[in-house]
Coordinates of C-alpha atoms and ligand atoms in Angstrom, one line a residue:
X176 CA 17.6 -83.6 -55.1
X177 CA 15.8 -81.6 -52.3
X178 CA 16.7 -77.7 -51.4
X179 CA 18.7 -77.1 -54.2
X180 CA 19.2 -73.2 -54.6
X181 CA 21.2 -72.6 -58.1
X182 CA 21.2 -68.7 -57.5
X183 CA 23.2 -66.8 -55.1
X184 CA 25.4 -63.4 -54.6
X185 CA 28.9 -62.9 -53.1
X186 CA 30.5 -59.8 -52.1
X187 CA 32.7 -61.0 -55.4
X188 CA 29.7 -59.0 -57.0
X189 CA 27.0 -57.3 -54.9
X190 CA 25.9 -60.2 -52.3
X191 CA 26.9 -58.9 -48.4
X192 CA 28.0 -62.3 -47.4
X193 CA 31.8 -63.5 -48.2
X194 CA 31.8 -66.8 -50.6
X195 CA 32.6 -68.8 -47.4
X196 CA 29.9 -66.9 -45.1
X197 CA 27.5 -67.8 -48.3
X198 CA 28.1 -71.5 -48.2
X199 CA 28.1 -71.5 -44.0
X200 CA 24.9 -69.9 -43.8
X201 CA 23.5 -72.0 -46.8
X202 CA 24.1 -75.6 -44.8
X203 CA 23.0 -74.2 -41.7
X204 CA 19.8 -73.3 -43.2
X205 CA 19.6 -76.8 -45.1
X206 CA 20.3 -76.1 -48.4
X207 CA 22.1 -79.7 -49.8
X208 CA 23.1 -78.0 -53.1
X209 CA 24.4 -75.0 -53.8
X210 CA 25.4 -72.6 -57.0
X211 CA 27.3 -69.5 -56.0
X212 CA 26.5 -66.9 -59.6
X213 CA 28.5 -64.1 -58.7
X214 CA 27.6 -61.2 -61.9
X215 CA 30.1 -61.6 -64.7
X216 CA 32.6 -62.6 -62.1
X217 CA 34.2 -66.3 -60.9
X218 CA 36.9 -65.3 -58.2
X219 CA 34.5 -66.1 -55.5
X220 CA 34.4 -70.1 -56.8
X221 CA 37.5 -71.4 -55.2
X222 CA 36.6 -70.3 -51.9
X223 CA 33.1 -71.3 -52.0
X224 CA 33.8 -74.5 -52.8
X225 CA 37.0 -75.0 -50.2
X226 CA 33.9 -73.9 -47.6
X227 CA 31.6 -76.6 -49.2
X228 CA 33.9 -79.1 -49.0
X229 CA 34.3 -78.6 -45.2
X230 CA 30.5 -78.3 -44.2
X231 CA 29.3 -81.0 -46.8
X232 CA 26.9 -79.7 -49.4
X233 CA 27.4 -79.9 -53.1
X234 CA 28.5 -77.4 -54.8
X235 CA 28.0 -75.8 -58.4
X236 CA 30.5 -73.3 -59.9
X237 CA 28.4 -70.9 -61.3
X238 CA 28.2 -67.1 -62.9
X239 CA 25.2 -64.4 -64.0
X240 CA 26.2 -63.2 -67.0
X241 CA 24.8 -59.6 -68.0
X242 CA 22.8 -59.3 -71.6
X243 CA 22.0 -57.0 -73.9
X244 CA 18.6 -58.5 -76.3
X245 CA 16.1 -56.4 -77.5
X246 CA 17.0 -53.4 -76.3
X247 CA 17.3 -54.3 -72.4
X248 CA 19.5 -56.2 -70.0
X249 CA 18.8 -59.9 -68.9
X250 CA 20.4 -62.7 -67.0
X251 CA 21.7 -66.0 -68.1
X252 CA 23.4 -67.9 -65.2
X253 CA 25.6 -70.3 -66.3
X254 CA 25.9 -74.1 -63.9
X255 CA 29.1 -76.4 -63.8
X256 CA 31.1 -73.8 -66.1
X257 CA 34.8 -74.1 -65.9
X258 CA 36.1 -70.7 -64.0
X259 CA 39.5 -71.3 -65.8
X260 CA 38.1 -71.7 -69.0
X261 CA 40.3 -68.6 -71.5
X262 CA 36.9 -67.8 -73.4
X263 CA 35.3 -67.6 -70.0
X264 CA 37.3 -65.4 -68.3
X265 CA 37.8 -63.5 -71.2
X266 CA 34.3 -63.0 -71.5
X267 CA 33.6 -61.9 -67.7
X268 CA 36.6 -59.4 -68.3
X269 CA 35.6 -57.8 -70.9
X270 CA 32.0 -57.1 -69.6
X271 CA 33.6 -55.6 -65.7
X272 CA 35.5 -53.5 -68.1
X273 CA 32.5 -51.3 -69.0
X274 CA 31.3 -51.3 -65.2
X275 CA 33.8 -48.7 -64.5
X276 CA 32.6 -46.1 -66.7
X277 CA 29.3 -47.0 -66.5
X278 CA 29.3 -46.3 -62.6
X279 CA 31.1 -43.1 -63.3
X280 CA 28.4 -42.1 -65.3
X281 CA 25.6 -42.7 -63.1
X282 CA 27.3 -40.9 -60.3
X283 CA 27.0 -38.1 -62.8
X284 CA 23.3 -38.4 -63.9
X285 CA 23.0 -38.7 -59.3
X286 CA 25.1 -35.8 -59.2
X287 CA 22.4 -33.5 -61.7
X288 CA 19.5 -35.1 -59.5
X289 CA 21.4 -33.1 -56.1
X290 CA 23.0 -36.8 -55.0
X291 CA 27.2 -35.8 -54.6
X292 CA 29.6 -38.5 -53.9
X293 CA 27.9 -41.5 -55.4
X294 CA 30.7 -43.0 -57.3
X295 CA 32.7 -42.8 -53.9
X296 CA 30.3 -43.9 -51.9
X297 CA 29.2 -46.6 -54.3
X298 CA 32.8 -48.2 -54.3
X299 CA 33.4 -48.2 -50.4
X300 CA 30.5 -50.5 -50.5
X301 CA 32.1 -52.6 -53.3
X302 CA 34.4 -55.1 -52.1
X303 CA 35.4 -56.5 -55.4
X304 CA 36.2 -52.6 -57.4
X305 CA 36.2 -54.6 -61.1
X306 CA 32.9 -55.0 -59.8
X307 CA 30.5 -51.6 -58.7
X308 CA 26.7 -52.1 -59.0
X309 CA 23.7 -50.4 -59.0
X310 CA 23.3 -52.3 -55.8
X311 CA 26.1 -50.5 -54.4
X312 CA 24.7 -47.3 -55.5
X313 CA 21.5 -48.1 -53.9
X314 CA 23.1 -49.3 -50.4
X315 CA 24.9 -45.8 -50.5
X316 CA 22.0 -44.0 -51.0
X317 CA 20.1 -45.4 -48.3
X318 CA 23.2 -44.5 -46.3
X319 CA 22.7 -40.9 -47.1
X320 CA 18.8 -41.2 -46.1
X321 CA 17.1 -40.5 -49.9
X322 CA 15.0 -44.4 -49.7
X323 CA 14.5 -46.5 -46.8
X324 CA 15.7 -49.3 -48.4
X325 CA 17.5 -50.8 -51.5
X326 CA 14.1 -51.7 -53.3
X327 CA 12.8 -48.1 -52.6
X328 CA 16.3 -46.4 -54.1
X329 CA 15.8 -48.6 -57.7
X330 CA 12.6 -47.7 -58.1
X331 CA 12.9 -43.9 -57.2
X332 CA 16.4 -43.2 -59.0
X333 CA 17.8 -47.0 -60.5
X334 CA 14.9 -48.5 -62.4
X335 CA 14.9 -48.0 -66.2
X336 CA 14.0 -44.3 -67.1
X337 CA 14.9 -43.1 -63.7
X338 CA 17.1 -39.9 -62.9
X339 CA 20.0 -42.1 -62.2
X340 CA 19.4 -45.2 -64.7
X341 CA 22.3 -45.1 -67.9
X342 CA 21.6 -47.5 -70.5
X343 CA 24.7 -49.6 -71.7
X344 CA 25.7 -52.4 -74.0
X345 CA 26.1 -55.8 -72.3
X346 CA 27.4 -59.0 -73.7
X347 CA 24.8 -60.5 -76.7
X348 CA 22.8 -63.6 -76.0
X349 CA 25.0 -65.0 -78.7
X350 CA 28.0 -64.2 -76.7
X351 CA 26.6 -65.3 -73.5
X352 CA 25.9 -69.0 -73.9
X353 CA 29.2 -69.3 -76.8
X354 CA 31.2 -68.6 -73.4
X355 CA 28.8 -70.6 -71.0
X356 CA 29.1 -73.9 -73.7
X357 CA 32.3 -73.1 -74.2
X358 CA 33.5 -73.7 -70.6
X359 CA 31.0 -76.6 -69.9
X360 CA 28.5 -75.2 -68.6
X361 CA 24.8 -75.4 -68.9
X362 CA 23.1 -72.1 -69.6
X363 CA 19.8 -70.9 -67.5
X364 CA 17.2 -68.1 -68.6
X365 CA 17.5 -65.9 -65.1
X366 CA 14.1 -64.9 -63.5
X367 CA 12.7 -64.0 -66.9
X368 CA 9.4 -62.5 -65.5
X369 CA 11.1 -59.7 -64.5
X370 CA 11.4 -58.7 -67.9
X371 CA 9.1 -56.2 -70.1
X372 CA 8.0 -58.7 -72.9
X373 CA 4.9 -58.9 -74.5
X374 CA 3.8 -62.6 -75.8
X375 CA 5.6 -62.5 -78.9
X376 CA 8.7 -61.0 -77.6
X377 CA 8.7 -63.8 -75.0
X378 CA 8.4 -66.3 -77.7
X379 CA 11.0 -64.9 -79.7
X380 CA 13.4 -64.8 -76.4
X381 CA 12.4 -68.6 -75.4
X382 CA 12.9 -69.5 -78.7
X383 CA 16.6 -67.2 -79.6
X384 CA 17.8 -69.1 -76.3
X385 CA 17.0 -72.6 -76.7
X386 CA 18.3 -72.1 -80.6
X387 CA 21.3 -70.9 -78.9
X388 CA 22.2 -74.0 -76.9
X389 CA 20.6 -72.7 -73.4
X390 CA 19.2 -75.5 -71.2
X391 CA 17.2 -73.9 -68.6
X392 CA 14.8 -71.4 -67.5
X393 CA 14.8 -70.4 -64.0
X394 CA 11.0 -70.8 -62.7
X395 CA 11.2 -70.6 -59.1
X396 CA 12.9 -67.6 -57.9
X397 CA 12.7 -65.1 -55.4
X398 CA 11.9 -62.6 -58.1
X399 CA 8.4 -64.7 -59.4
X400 CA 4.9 -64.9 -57.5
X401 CA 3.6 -68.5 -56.9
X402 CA 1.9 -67.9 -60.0
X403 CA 4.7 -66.7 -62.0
X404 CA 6.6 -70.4 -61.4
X405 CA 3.2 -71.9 -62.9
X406 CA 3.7 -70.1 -66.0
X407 CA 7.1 -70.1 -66.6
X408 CA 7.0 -74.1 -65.8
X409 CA 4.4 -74.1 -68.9
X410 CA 6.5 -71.5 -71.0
X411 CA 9.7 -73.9 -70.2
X412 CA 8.3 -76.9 -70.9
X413 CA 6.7 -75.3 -74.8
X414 CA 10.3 -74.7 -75.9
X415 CA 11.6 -78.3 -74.4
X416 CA 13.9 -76.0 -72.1
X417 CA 14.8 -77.9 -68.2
X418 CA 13.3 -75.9 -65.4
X419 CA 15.7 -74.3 -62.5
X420 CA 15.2 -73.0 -59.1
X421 CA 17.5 -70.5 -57.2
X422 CA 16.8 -68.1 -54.8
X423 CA 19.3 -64.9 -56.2
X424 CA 20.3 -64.4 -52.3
X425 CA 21.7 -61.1 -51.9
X426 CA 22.2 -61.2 -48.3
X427 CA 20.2 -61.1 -45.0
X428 CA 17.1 -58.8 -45.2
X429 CA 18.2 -57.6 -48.8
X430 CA 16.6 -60.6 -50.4
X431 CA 13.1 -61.8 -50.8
X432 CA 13.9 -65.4 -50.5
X433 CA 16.6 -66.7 -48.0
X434 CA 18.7 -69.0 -48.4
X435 CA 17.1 -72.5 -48.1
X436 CA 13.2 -71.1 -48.6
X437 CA 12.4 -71.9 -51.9
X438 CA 9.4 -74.0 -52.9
X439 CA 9.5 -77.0 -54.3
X440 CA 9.2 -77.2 -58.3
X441 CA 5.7 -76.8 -60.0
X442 CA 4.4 -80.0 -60.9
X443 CA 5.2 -81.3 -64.4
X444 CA 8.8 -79.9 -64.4
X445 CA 12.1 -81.5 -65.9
X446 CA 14.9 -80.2 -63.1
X447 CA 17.8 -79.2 -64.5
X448 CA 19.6 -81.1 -62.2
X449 CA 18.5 -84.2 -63.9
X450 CA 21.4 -83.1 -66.5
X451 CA 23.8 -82.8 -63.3
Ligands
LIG512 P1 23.7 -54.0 -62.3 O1 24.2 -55.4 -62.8 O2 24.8 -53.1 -61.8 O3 22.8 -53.4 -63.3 O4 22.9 -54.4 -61.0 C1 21.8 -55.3 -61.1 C2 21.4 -55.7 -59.7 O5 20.7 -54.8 -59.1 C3 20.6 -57.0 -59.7 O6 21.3 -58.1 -59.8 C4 19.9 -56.9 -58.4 O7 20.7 -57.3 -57.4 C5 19.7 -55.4 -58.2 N1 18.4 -54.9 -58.6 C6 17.9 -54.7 -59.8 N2 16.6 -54.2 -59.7 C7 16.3 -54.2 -58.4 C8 15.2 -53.8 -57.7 N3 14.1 -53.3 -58.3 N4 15.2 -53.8 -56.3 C9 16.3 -54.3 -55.7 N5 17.5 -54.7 -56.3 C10 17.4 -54.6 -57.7
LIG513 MN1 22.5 -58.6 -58.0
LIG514 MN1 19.7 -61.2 -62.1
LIG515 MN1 21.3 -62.8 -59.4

């Protein structure tokens, strides 16, 4: 299955294109499959997939679920899970829950670094307000001029450690892929070389998830070098995991990789597809 992309944003979450805009711009740009993984949200499903019905490309109901292991937050994106499934959904709710005051307290660790208004200004750029960012934060704060651009804002006041950064508790890994299985879906590792691991802490991870019941890991992706997908392909293939590809659009000029740009699969690979 050429240009499949089985990573992308909405403004259900913090993507600036609408589900249907999403899926318009994706067929325009060639893309023959597509997931829509909205964070630890669903609504944006339906109308993605009424949208991919009427252009004619596949589409995958998807979701990025947020993780607490080891100390810090990852991403498992879950393919072909059931949006109505009562685990599910009850899952995804209880995780938005703790968005709320988590925002309000990084509008208060802003406010001590001289940034007023955050949580405000954060939420007028949310569309979905069970659902308020960091991105949000960061397209506020280019707003009021203190980065040039999204990237700059995370690494001068987002990142981990950073004036505005709050740790919190996300779902477990356990958690994660019990709600993922448990609606159908197939469970992908999301751009793990974006995480802080040293060797054994990325064996222990690859290992934990494929115990678990996850499928995947997600090799190409806008967040990996050309490089990266070589090594990850290897890493995938040591644990017997499926390899995945998805470019985690956020939106025009916000993203690294647009819609219908990703590379090809390293050599070697099992897609996960093949379990479509
Ligand atoms: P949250 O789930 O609220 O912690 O927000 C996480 C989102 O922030 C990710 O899905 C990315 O869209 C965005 N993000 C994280 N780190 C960066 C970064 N260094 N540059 C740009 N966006 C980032
Ligand atoms: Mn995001
Ligand atoms: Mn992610
Ligand atoms: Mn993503």
């Amino acid at each position: 299955m050429p240009n499949v992309d089985l990573h992308s944003h909405s403004t259900r979450s913090d993507g600036l294109l609408t589900p249907a805009e999403l899926v318009a711009r994706a067929r325009e740009r060639g893309v023959r499959a597509l997931a829509l993984t909205d964070h630890d949200e669903v609504s944006g499903l339906h109308e993605a997939r009424t949208r991919a019905a009427q252009v004619g490309i596949t589409f995958i109901d998807g979701v990025e679920i947020s993780v607490t292991w080891g100390g810090q937050t990852l991403h498992v994106v879950g393919l072909h899970i059931d949006p109505e499934n009562a685990e599910l959904t009850a899952g995804l709710e209880q995780i938005r829950s703790g968005r709320g005051q988590r925002a309000a307290r990084i509008a208060s660790e802003l406010e001590q670094a001289g940034i007023d208004d955050s949580l405000a200004g954060a939420r007028s750029y949310a569309a979905n307000p069970d659902l308020v960012s960091r991105t949000h934060f960061a397209r506020f704060l280019v707003e009021r001029g203190h980065a040039r651009d999204v990237q700059t804002v995370f690494r001068k006041y987002l990142a981990t450690g950073k004036p505005g950064y709050v740790p919190h508790q996300w779902a477990s890994l356990e958690q994660a892929l019990h709600w993922i299985k448990a609606s159908g879906g197939i469970a992908v590792l999301a751009h793990p070389g974006r995480y802080k691991l040293d060797d054994r802490q990325r064996d222990a991870l690859l290992a934990n998830f494929a115990e678990l019941g996850g499928a995947a890991v997600e090799v190409v992706t806008g967040s990996h070098t050309a490089d990266q997908f070589v090594t990850w392909a290897h890493h995938a293939r040591r644990f017997g995991l499926f390899a995945s590809a998805g470019s985690d659009f956020h939106g025009p000029g916000e993203s690294r990789c647009d819609l219908g740009e990703l590379p090809e699969l390293p050599a070697g690979c099992t897609p996960v597809w093949e379990k479509f």
